[in-house]
PDB file of C-alpha atoms and ligand atoms in Angstrom:
ATOM      1  CA  MET A  41     105.111 127.165 123.969  1.00 51.00           C
ATOM      2  CA  ALA A  42     105.368 130.970 123.758  1.00 60.00           C
ATOM      3  CA  THR A  43     102.175 132.750 124.956  1.00 73.00           C
ATOM      4  CA  ASN A  44     101.125 136.312 124.245  1.00 97.00           C
ATOM      5  CA  ARG A  45     100.831 137.533 127.908  1.00 98.00           C
ATOM      6  CA  THR A  46     103.068 138.904 130.439  1.00 98.00           C
ATOM      7  CA  PHE A  47     102.650 140.298 134.003  1.00 98.00           C
ATOM      8  CA  THR A  48     103.898 143.679 135.309  1.00 98.00           C
ATOM      9  CA  MET A  49     103.863 145.714 138.491  1.00 98.00           C
ATOM     10  CA  LEU A  50     104.566 149.433 138.741  1.00 99.00           C
ATOM     11  CA  LYS A  51     106.536 149.407 141.982  1.00 98.00           C
ATOM     12  CA  PRO A  52     106.205 151.707 144.851  1.00 98.00           C
ATOM     13  CA  ASP A  53     108.994 154.145 143.823  1.00 98.00           C
ATOM     14  CA  ALA A  54     107.320 154.644 140.426  1.00 98.00           C
ATOM     15  CA  ILE A  55     104.004 155.487 142.085  1.00 98.00           C
ATOM     16  CA  GLU A  56     105.628 157.621 144.810  1.00 98.00           C
ATOM     17  CA  ASN A  57     107.574 159.593 142.184  1.00 98.00           C
ATOM     18  CA  GLY A  58     104.456 160.366 140.110  1.00 98.00           C
ATOM     19  CA  HIS A  59     105.353 158.228 137.100  1.00 98.00           C
ATOM     20  CA  MET A  60     102.351 155.945 136.948  1.00 98.00           C
ATOM     21  CA  GLY A  61     100.682 157.693 134.038  1.00 98.00           C
ATOM     22  CA  LYS A  62     103.874 158.015 131.995  1.00 98.00           C
ATOM     23  CA  ILE A  63     104.826 154.350 132.453  1.00 98.00           C
ATOM     24  CA  ILE A  64     101.324 153.093 131.529  1.00 98.00           C
ATOM     25  CA  ASP A  65     101.521 155.398 128.439  1.00 98.00           C
ATOM     26  CA  MET A  66     104.843 153.875 127.403  1.00 98.00           C
ATOM     27  CA  ILE A  67     103.412 150.381 127.752  1.00 98.00           C
ATOM     28  CA  ILE A  68     100.394 151.153 125.566  1.00 98.00           C
ATOM     29  CA  GLU A  69     102.477 153.040 123.107  1.00 98.00           C
ATOM     30  CA  ALA A  70     104.722 149.939 122.750  1.00 98.00           C
ATOM     31  CA  GLY A  71     101.736 147.924 121.569  1.00 98.00           C
ATOM     32  CA  PHE A  72     100.761 146.127 124.787  1.00 98.00           C
ATOM     33  CA  HIS A  73      96.949 145.672 125.518  1.00 98.00           C
ATOM     34  CA  ILE A  74      95.923 145.825 129.126  1.00 98.00           C
ATOM     35  CA  LYS A  75      94.040 142.614 129.966  1.00 98.00           C
ATOM     36  CA  ALA A  76      93.725 143.311 133.719  1.00 98.00           C
ATOM     37  CA  MET A  77      94.868 146.117 136.060  1.00 98.00           C
ATOM     38  CA  LYS A  78      94.676 146.873 139.768  1.00 98.00           C
ATOM     39  CA  TYR A  79      95.864 149.616 142.037  1.00 98.00           C
ATOM     40  CA  THR A  80      96.707 147.812 145.414  1.00 98.00           C
ATOM     41  CA  GLN A  81      99.250 147.364 148.165  1.00 98.00           C
ATOM     42  CA  LEU A  82     101.068 144.078 148.755  1.00 98.00           C
ATOM     43  CA  THR A  83     100.954 142.560 152.209  1.00 98.00           C
ATOM     44  CA  GLU A  84     104.130 141.189 153.694  1.00 98.00           C
ATOM     45  CA  GLY A  85     102.853 137.696 153.131  1.00 98.00           C
ATOM     46  CA  GLN A  86     102.101 138.376 149.386  1.00 98.00           C
ATOM     47  CA  ALA A  87     105.501 140.068 148.772  1.00 98.00           C
ATOM     48  CA  LYS A  88     107.411 137.158 150.345  1.00 98.00           C
ATOM     49  CA  GLU A  89     105.481 134.728 148.311  1.00 98.00           C
ATOM     50  CA  PHE A  90     105.733 136.653 144.972  1.00 97.00           C
ATOM     51  CA  TYR A  91     109.583 136.908 145.508  1.00 97.00           C
ATOM     52  CA  ALA A  92     110.116 133.400 147.147  1.00 97.00           C
ATOM     53  CA  VAL A  93     112.611 132.540 144.387  1.00 96.00           C
ATOM     54  CA  HIS A  94     114.893 135.247 145.885  1.00 97.00           C
ATOM     55  CA  ALA A  95     114.388 134.090 149.548  1.00 98.00           C
ATOM     56  CA  GLU A  96     118.114 133.209 149.897  1.00 98.00           C
ATOM     57  CA  ARG A  97     119.497 136.290 148.297  1.00 98.00           C
ATOM     58  CA  PRO A  98     120.979 139.025 150.715  1.00 98.00           C
ATOM     59  CA  PHE A  99     118.584 141.629 149.304  1.00 98.00           C
ATOM     60  CA  TYR A 100     115.354 139.623 150.008  1.00 98.00           C
ATOM     61  CA  SER A 101     114.255 141.342 153.245  1.00 98.00           C
ATOM     62  CA  GLU A 102     114.923 144.778 151.795  1.00 98.00           C
ATOM     63  CA  LEU A 103     112.994 143.852 148.614  1.00 98.00           C
ATOM     64  CA  VAL A 104     109.944 142.719 150.614  1.00 98.00           C
ATOM     65  CA  ALA A 105     110.006 145.938 152.782  1.00 98.00           C
ATOM     66  CA  TYR A 106     110.337 148.050 149.672  1.00 98.00           C
ATOM     67  CA  MET A 107     107.554 146.241 147.752  1.00 98.00           C
ATOM     68  CA  THR A 108     105.169 146.624 150.703  1.00 98.00           C
ATOM     69  CA  SER A 109     106.105 150.251 151.346  1.00 98.00           C
ATOM     70  CA  GLY A 110     103.312 151.801 149.311  1.00 98.00           C
ATOM     71  CA  PRO A 111     100.799 151.028 146.570  1.00 98.00           C
ATOM     72  CA  ILE A 112     101.616 149.300 143.238  1.00 98.00           C
ATOM     73  CA  VAL A 113      99.904 148.859 139.977  1.00 99.00           C
ATOM     74  CA  ALA A 114      99.573 145.215 138.892  1.00 98.00           C
ATOM     75  CA  ALA A 115      98.640 144.367 135.323  1.00 99.00           C
ATOM     76  CA  ILE A 116      98.413 141.553 132.761  1.00 98.00           C
ATOM     77  CA  LEU A 117      99.515 142.621 129.352  1.00 98.00           C
ATOM     78  CA  GLU A 118      99.056 141.091 125.966  1.00 98.00           C
ATOM     79  CA  LYS A 119     101.097 141.346 122.809  1.00 98.00           C
ATOM     80  CA  GLU A 120     102.822 139.015 120.456  1.00 98.00           C
ATOM     81  CA  ASN A 121     106.058 137.846 122.085  1.00 98.00           C
ATOM     82  CA  ALA A 122     104.873 139.621 125.282  1.00 98.00           C
ATOM     83  CA  VAL A 123     107.472 138.254 127.790  1.00 98.00           C
ATOM     84  CA  ALA A 124     110.600 139.162 125.778  1.00 98.00           C
ATOM     85  CA  ASP A 125     109.217 142.316 124.315  1.00 98.00           C
ATOM     86  CA  PHE A 126     108.238 143.612 127.753  1.00 98.00           C
ATOM     87  CA  ARG A 127     111.707 142.780 129.195  1.00 98.00           C
ATOM     88  CA  SER A 128     113.225 144.797 126.325  1.00 98.00           C
ATOM     89  CA  LEU A 129     110.840 147.708 127.032  1.00 98.00           C
ATOM     90  CA  ILE A 130     111.740 147.801 130.785  1.00 98.00           C
ATOM     91  CA  GLY A 131     115.510 147.359 130.379  1.00 98.00           C
ATOM     92  CA  SER A 132     118.243 145.878 132.646  1.00 98.00           C
ATOM     93  CA  THR A 133     117.564 145.371 136.442  1.00 98.00           C
ATOM     94  CA  ASP A 134     120.149 148.045 137.238  1.00 98.00           C
ATOM     95  CA  PRO A 135     119.133 151.315 135.578  1.00 98.00           C
ATOM     96  CA  ALA A 136     122.817 152.150 135.186  1.00 98.00           C
ATOM     97  CA  GLU A 137     122.903 149.376 132.749  1.00 98.00           C
ATOM     98  CA  ALA A 138     119.473 149.898 131.075  1.00 98.00           C
ATOM     99  CA  ALA A 139     119.371 151.049 127.446  1.00 98.00           C
ATOM    100  CA  GLU A 140     118.203 154.455 126.396  1.00 98.00           C
ATOM    101  CA  GLY A 141     114.493 154.543 125.763  1.00 98.00           C
ATOM    102  CA  THR A 142     113.631 151.842 128.379  1.00 98.00           C
ATOM    103  CA  ILE A 143     111.290 152.396 131.324  1.00 98.00           C
ATOM    104  CA  ARG A 144     113.997 151.661 133.857  1.00 98.00           C
ATOM    105  CA  LYS A 145     116.429 154.033 132.117  1.00 98.00           C
ATOM    106  CA  ALA A 146     113.874 156.829 132.446  1.00 98.00           C
ATOM    107  CA  PHE A 147     112.275 156.166 135.839  1.00 98.00           C
ATOM    108  CA  ALA A 148     114.222 153.645 137.997  1.00 98.00           C
ATOM    109  CA  GLU A 149     116.064 155.134 141.112  1.00 97.00           C
ATOM    110  CA  SER A 150     118.449 152.194 141.573  1.00 98.00           C
ATOM    111  CA  LYS A 151     118.926 148.396 141.126  1.00 98.00           C
ATOM    112  CA  GLY A 152     116.545 147.802 143.997  1.00 98.00           C
ATOM    113  CA  ARG A 153     114.034 150.598 143.527  1.00 98.00           C
ATOM    114  CA  ASN A 154     113.752 149.943 139.717  1.00 98.00           C
ATOM    115  CA  ALA A 155     110.186 151.261 138.920  1.00 98.00           C
ATOM    116  CA  VAL A 156     108.802 148.160 137.231  1.00 98.00           C
ATOM    117  CA  HIS A 157     108.562 144.396 137.313  1.00 98.00           C
ATOM    118  CA  GLY A 158     108.303 142.157 134.152  1.00 98.00           C
ATOM    119  CA  SER A 159     107.876 138.389 134.174  1.00 98.00           C
ATOM    120  CA  ASP A 160     110.909 136.455 133.011  1.00 98.00           C
ATOM    121  CA  SER A 161     109.161 133.495 131.328  1.00 98.00           C
ATOM    122  CA  ASP A 162     105.793 132.460 130.032  1.00 97.00           C
ATOM    123  CA  GLU A 163     105.384 130.059 132.890  1.00 97.00           C
ATOM    124  CA  ASN A 164     106.044 132.883 135.372  1.00 97.00           C
ATOM    125  CA  ALA A 165     103.772 135.269 133.602  1.00 98.00           C
ATOM    126  CA  GLN A 166     100.931 132.832 133.995  1.00 97.00           C
ATOM    127  CA  LEU A 167     101.689 132.147 137.659  1.00 97.00           C
ATOM    128  CA  GLU A 168     102.160 135.861 138.478  1.00 98.00           C
ATOM    129  CA  GLY A 169      99.012 136.856 136.653  1.00 98.00           C
ATOM    130  CA  ALA A 170      97.038 134.271 138.441  1.00 97.00           C
ATOM    131  CA  PHE A 171      98.596 135.315 141.747  1.00 96.00           C
ATOM    132  CA  HIS A 172      96.973 138.787 141.450  1.00 97.00           C
ATOM    133  CA  PHE A 173      93.806 138.290 139.264  1.00 98.00           C
ATOM    134  CA  SER A 174      90.782 135.999 138.987  1.00 98.00           C
ATOM    135  CA  GLU A 175      89.540 135.002 135.558  1.00 96.00           C
ATOM    136  CA  ALA A 176      86.553 137.464 136.094  1.00 98.00           C
ATOM    137  CA  GLU A 177      89.037 140.351 136.390  1.00 98.00           C
ATOM    138  CA  ILE A 178      90.791 139.644 133.053  1.00 97.00           C
ATOM    139  CA  PHE A 179      89.245 141.266 129.960  1.00 97.00           C
TER     140      PHE A 179
HETATM  141  N1  UDP B 253     117.042 143.363 143.393  1.00 92.47           N
HETATM  142  C1  UDP B 253     117.738 144.023 144.312  1.00 92.47           C
HETATM  143  N2  UDP B 253     119.095 143.845 144.317  1.00 92.47           N
HETATM  144  C2  UDP B 253     119.649 143.036 143.453  1.00 92.47           C
HETATM  145  C3  UDP B 253     118.962 142.380 142.495  1.00 92.47           C
HETATM  146  C4  UDP B 253     117.553 142.572 142.508  1.00 92.47           C
HETATM  147  O1  UDP B 253     117.206 144.754 145.193  1.00 92.47           O
HETATM  148  O2  UDP B 253     121.028 142.969 143.473  1.00 92.47           O
HETATM  149  C5  UDP B 253     115.557 143.510 143.438  1.00 92.47           C
HETATM  150  C6  UDP B 253     115.055 144.472 142.273  1.00 92.47           C
HETATM  151  O3  UDP B 253     113.937 145.229 142.646  1.00 92.47           O
HETATM  152  C7  UDP B 253     114.667 143.440 141.134  1.00 92.47           C
HETATM  153  C8  UDP B 253     114.009 142.293 142.048  1.00 92.47           C
HETATM  154  O4  UDP B 253     114.891 142.275 143.268  1.00 92.47           O
HETATM  155  O5  UDP B 253     113.789 144.037 140.217  1.00 92.47           O
HETATM  156  C9  UDP B 253     113.973 140.943 141.428  1.00 92.47           C
HETATM  157  O6  UDP B 253     115.326 140.659 140.943  1.00 92.47           O
HETATM  158  P1  UDP B 253     115.627 140.037 139.463  1.00 92.47           P
HETATM  159  O7  UDP B 253     117.003 139.546 139.400  1.00 92.47           O
HETATM  160  O8  UDP B 253     114.502 139.008 139.232  1.00 92.47           O
HETATM  161  O9  UDP B 253     115.471 141.221 138.554  1.00 92.47           O
HETATM  162  P2  UDP B 253     114.326 141.620 137.418  1.00 92.47           P
HETATM  163  O10 UDP B 253     113.765 140.359 136.835  1.00 92.47           O
HETATM  164  O11 UDP B 253     113.269 142.477 138.173  1.00 92.47           O
HETATM  165  O12 UDP B 253     115.052 142.471 136.460  1.00 92.47           O
HETATM  166 MG1   MG B 254     113.008 138.693 137.851  1.00 92.47          MG
END
């Protein structure tokens, strides 16, 4: 069943490069409602768990080091068709392949340092949101 929520993180490169405000504005302008939001830094354990699905991939240790290198903004977003629409808004993993007008096209540095995370399914949106937020932090 499709739900109307997705989960995002503005990644350390986006924060470091001063793009936090512009990215949040693009998300709101695209019609997403912010249900929960947190400025935080992932521990190594949290990053490893969050990206456990990629544990066997060659970029895993680099990904964990990058995602723990500085603060992130985590958020739960709501909109009709949230997961698919948010993936469209962020664009392809590799900014070289991302469409004009997408967040990654505008702000990602590289395929690894790509500014923003977006859940890839309703099931993962639910799991990832619950990983970062308690029910009392969701409005
Ligand atoms: N990643 C990487 N190298 C790759 C593929 C992915 O460093 O060749 C990183 C990148 O930060 C990406 C994350 O791992 O966003 C998760 O990869 P996934 O394939 O799930 O891409 P996404 O769903 O973020 O577009
Ligand atoms: Mg993914």
